[in-house]
CSV table of C-alpha atoms in Angstrom, one decimal:
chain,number,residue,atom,x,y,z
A,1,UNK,CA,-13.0,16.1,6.9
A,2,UNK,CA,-11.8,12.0,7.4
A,3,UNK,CA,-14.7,10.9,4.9
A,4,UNK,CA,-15.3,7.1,5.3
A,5,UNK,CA,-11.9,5.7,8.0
A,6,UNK,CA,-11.4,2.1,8.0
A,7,UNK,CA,-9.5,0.5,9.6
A,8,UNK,CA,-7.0,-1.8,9.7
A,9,UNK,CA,-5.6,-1.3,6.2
A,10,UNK,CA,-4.0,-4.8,6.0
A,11,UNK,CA,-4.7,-7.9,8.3
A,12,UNK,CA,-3.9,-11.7,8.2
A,13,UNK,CA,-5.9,-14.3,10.2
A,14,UNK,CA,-5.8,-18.0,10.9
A,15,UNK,CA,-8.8,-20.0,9.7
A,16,UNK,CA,-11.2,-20.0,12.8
A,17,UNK,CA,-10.0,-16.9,14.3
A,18,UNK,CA,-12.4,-14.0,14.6
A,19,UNK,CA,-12.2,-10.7,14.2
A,20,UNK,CA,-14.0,-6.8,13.4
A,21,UNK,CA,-13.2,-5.1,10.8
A,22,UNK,CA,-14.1,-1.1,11.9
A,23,UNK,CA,-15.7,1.4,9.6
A,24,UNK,CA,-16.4,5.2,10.7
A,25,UNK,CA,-17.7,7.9,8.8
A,26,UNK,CA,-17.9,12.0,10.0
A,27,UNK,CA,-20.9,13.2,7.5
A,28,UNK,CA,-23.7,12.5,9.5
A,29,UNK,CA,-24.7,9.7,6.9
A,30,UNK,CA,-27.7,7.3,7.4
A,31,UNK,CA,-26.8,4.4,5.1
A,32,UNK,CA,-23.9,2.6,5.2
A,33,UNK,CA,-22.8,-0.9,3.9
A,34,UNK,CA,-19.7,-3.1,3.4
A,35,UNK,CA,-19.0,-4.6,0.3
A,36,UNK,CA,-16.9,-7.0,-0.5
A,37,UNK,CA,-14.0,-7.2,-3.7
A,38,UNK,CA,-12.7,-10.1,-5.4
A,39,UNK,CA,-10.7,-10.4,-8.6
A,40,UNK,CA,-13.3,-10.5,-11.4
A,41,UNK,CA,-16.1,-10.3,-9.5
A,42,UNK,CA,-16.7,-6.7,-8.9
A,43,UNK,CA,-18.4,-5.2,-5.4
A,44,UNK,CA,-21.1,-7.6,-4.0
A,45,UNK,CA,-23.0,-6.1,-0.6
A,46,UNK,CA,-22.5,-8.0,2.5
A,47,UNK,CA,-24.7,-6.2,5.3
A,48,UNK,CA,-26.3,-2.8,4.7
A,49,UNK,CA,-27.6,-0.2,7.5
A,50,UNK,CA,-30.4,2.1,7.0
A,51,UNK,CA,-29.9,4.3,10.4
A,52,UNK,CA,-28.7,3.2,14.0
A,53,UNK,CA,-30.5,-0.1,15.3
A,54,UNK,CA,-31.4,-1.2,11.9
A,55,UNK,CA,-29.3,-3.2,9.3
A,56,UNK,CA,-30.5,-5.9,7.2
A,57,UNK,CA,-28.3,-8.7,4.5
A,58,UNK,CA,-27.1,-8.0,1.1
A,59,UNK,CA,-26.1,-10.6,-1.4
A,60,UNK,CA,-23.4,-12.2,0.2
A,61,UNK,CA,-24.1,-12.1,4.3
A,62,UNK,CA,-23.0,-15.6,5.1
A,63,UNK,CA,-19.9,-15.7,7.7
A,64,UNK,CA,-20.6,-11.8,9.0
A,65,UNK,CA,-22.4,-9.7,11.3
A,66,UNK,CA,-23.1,-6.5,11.8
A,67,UNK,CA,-24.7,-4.1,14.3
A,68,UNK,CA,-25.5,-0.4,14.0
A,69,UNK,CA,-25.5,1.9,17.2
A,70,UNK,CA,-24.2,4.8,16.6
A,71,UNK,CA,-24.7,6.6,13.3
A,72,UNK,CA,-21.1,7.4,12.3
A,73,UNK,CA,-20.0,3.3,13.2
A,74,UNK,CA,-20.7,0.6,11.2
A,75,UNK,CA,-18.1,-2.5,12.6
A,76,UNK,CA,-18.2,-5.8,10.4
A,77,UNK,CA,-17.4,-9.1,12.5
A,78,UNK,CA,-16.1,-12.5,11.7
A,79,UNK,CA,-16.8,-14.9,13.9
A,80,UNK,CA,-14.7,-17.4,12.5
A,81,UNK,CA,-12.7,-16.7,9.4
A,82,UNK,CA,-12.4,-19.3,6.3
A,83,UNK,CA,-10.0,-18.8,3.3
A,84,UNK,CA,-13.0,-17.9,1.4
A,85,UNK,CA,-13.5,-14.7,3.2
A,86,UNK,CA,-10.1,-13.5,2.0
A,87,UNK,CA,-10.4,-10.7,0.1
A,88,UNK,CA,-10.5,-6.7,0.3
A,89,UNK,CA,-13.3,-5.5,2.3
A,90,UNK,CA,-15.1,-1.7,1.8
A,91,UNK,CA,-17.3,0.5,3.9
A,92,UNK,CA,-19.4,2.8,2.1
A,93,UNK,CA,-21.8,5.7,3.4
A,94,UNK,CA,-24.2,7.6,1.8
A,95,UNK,CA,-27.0,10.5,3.0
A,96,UNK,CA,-30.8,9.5,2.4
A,97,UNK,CA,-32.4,9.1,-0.9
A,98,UNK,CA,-31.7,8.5,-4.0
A,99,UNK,CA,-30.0,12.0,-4.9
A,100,UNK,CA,-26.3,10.6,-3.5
A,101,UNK,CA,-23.7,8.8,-4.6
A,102,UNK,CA,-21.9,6.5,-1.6
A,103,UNK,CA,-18.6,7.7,-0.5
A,104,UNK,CA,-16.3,4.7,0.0
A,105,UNK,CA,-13.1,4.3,2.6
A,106,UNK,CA,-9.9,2.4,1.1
A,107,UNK,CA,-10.8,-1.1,2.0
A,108,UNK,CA,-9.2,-3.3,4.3
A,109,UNK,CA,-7.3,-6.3,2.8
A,110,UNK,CA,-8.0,-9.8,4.3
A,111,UNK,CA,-6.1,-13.0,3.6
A,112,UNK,CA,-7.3,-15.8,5.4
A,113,UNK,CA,-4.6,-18.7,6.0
B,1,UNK,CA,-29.3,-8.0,-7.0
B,2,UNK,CA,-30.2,-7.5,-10.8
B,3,UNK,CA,-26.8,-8.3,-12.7
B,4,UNK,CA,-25.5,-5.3,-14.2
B,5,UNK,CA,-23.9,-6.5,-17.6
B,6,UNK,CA,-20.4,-4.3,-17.9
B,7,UNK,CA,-18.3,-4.4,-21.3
B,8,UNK,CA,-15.4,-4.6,-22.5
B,9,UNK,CA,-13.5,-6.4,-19.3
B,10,UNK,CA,-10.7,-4.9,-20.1
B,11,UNK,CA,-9.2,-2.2,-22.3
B,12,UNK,CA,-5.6,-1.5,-23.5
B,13,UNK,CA,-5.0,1.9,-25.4
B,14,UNK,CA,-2.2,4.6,-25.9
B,15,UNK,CA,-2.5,8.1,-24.5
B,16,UNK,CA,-4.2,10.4,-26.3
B,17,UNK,CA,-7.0,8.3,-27.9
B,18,UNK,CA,-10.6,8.1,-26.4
B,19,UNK,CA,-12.9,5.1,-24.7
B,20,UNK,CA,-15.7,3.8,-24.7
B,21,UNK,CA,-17.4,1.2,-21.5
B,22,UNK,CA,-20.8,0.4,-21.2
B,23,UNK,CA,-23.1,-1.0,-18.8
B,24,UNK,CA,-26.8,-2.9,-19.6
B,25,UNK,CA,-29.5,-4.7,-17.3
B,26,UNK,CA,-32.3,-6.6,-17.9
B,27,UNK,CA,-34.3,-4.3,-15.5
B,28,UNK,CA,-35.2,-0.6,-15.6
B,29,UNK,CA,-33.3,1.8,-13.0
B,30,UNK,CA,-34.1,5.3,-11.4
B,31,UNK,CA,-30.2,6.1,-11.3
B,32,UNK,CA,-27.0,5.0,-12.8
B,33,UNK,CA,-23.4,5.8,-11.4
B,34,UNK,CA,-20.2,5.5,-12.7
B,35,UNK,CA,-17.1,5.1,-10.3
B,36,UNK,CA,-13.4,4.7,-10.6
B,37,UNK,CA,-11.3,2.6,-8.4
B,38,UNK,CA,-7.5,3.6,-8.2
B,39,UNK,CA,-5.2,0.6,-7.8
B,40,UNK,CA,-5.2,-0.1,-3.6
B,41,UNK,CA,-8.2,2.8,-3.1
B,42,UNK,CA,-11.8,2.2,-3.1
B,43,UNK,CA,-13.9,3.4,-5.5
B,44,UNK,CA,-14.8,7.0,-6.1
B,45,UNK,CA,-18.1,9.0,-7.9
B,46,UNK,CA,-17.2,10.1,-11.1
B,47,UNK,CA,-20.7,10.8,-12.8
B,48,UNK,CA,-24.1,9.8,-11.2
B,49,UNK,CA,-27.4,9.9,-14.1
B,50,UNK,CA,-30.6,10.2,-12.8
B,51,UNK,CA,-32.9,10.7,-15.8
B,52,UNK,CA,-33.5,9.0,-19.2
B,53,UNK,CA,-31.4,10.4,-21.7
B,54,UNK,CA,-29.7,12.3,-19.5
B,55,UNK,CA,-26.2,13.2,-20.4
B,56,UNK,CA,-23.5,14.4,-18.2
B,57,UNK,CA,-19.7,15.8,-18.4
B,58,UNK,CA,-17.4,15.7,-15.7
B,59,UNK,CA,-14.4,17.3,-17.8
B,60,UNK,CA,-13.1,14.8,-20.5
B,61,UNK,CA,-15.7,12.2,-19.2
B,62,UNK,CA,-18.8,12.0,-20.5
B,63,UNK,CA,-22.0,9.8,-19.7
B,64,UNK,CA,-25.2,8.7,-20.6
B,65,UNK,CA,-28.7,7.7,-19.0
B,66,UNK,CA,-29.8,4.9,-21.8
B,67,UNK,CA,-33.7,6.4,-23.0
B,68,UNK,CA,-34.8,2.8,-21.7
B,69,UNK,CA,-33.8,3.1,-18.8
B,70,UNK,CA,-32.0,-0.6,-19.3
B,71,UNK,CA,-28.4,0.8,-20.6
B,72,UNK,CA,-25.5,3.7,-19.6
B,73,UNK,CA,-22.6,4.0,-21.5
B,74,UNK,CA,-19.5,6.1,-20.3
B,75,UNK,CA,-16.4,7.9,-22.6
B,76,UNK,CA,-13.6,9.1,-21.9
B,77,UNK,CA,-11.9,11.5,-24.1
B,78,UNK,CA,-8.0,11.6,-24.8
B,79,UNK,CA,-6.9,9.3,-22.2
B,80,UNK,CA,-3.9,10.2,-19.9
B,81,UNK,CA,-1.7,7.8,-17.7
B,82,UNK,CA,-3.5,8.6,-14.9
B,83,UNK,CA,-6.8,7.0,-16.1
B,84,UNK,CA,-5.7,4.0,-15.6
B,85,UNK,CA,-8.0,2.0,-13.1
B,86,UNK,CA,-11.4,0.2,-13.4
B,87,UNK,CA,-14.3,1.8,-14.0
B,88,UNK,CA,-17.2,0.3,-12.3
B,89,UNK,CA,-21.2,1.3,-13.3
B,90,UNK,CA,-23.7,0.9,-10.1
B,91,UNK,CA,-27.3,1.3,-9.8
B,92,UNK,CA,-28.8,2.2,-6.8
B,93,UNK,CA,-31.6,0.0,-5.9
B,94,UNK,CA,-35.1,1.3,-5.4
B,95,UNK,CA,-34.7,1.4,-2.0
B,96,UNK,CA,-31.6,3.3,-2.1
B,97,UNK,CA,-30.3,1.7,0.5
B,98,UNK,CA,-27.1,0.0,-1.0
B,99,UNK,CA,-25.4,-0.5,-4.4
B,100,UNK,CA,-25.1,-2.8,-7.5
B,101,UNK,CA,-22.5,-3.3,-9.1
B,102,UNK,CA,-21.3,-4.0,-13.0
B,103,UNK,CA,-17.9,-6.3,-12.5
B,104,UNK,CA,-15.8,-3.1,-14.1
B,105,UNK,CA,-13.4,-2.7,-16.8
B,106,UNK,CA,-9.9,-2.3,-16.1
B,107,UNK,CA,-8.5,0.3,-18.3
B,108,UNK,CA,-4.8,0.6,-18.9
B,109,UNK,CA,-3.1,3.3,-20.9
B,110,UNK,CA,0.6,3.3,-22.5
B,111,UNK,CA,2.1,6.5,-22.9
């Protein structure tokens, strides 16, 4: 039972280049989201999904996209990375209604030079 | 999202004695969870509070589901190295649909 995968763990990019960061759970979850961590800041939501085909912005959507078509994947793209976006990006799943706690992956580190 | 106000930052304590975090909003919530985040992991479920007043025990952790709805607080009884880490209060939003979270306190413990 793999839980929440993403993947890559670490990755560095050059400011303008693009890229998708991958997340993939195996529980058959409807909701998932990505989050993203920064040193004092806590976990603010990027883009959140409520089932396949639908997914909507969080608080801090600005500079990503997202798309939804299958229910286990949940990719996040950059179309064209800034130093601001470096920091350590999570994926997070959860079953429907409010009766669940989200199940997280282990993040993917982004530095942005 | 509504700001989750999370206290202390940080906490520095020997092994064997007990903490306290809390967590307060301005706004009432239907659920409050409490997650720990291992250095280089993400986050994971400790305790999740559904009801006012409600208090729950996940071994030496305990927490509680503020009677106004506004407040949780978490404790954690005779600390051990290996709960060091941040804790992190959430509330799930109405909608469920996605989390929001308290900026954590980062808890340290000396042997």
């Amino acid at each position: 039972n793999a839980g929440v995968t993403q993947t890559p763990k670490f990755q560095v990019l050059k400011t303008g280049q693009s890229m998708t960061l991958q997340c993939a759970q195996d529980m058959n979850h409807e909701y998932m989201s990505w989050y993203r961590q920064d040193p004092g800041m806590g976990l603010r939501l990027i883009h959140y999904s409520v089932g396949a085909g639908i997914t909507d912005q969080g608080e801090v959507p600005n500079g990503y996209n997202v798309s939804r078509s299958t229910t286990e994947d949940f990719p996040l793209r950059l179309l064209s990375a800034a130093p601001s976006q470096t920091s350590v990006y999570f994926c997070a799943s959860s079953g429907k209604g409010s009766n669940y706690g989200y199940t997280f992956g282990s993040g993917t580190r982004l530095t942005v030079v | 999202g509504q700001q989750l106000n999370q206290s202390p930052q940080s906490m520095f304590i020997q092994e064997g004695e007990d903490v306290s975090m809390n967590c307060t909003s301005s706004s009432i919530f239907n659920t409050w969870l409490w997650y720990k985040q291992d250095p280089g992991e993400g986050p994971v479920l400790l305790i999740a509070l559904y009801k006012a007043g409600e208090l729950t025990s996940n071994g030496r952790l305990t927490a509680q589901f503020g009677i106004t709805r506004k407040d949780s607080f978490l404790n954690i009884s005779a600390s051990i190295p290996s709960d060091v880490g941040i804790y992190f209060c959430a509330e799930r939003s109405n909608s469920g649909y996605a989390l929001n979270f308290g900026k954590g306190t980062s808890l340290l413990v000396t042997p």
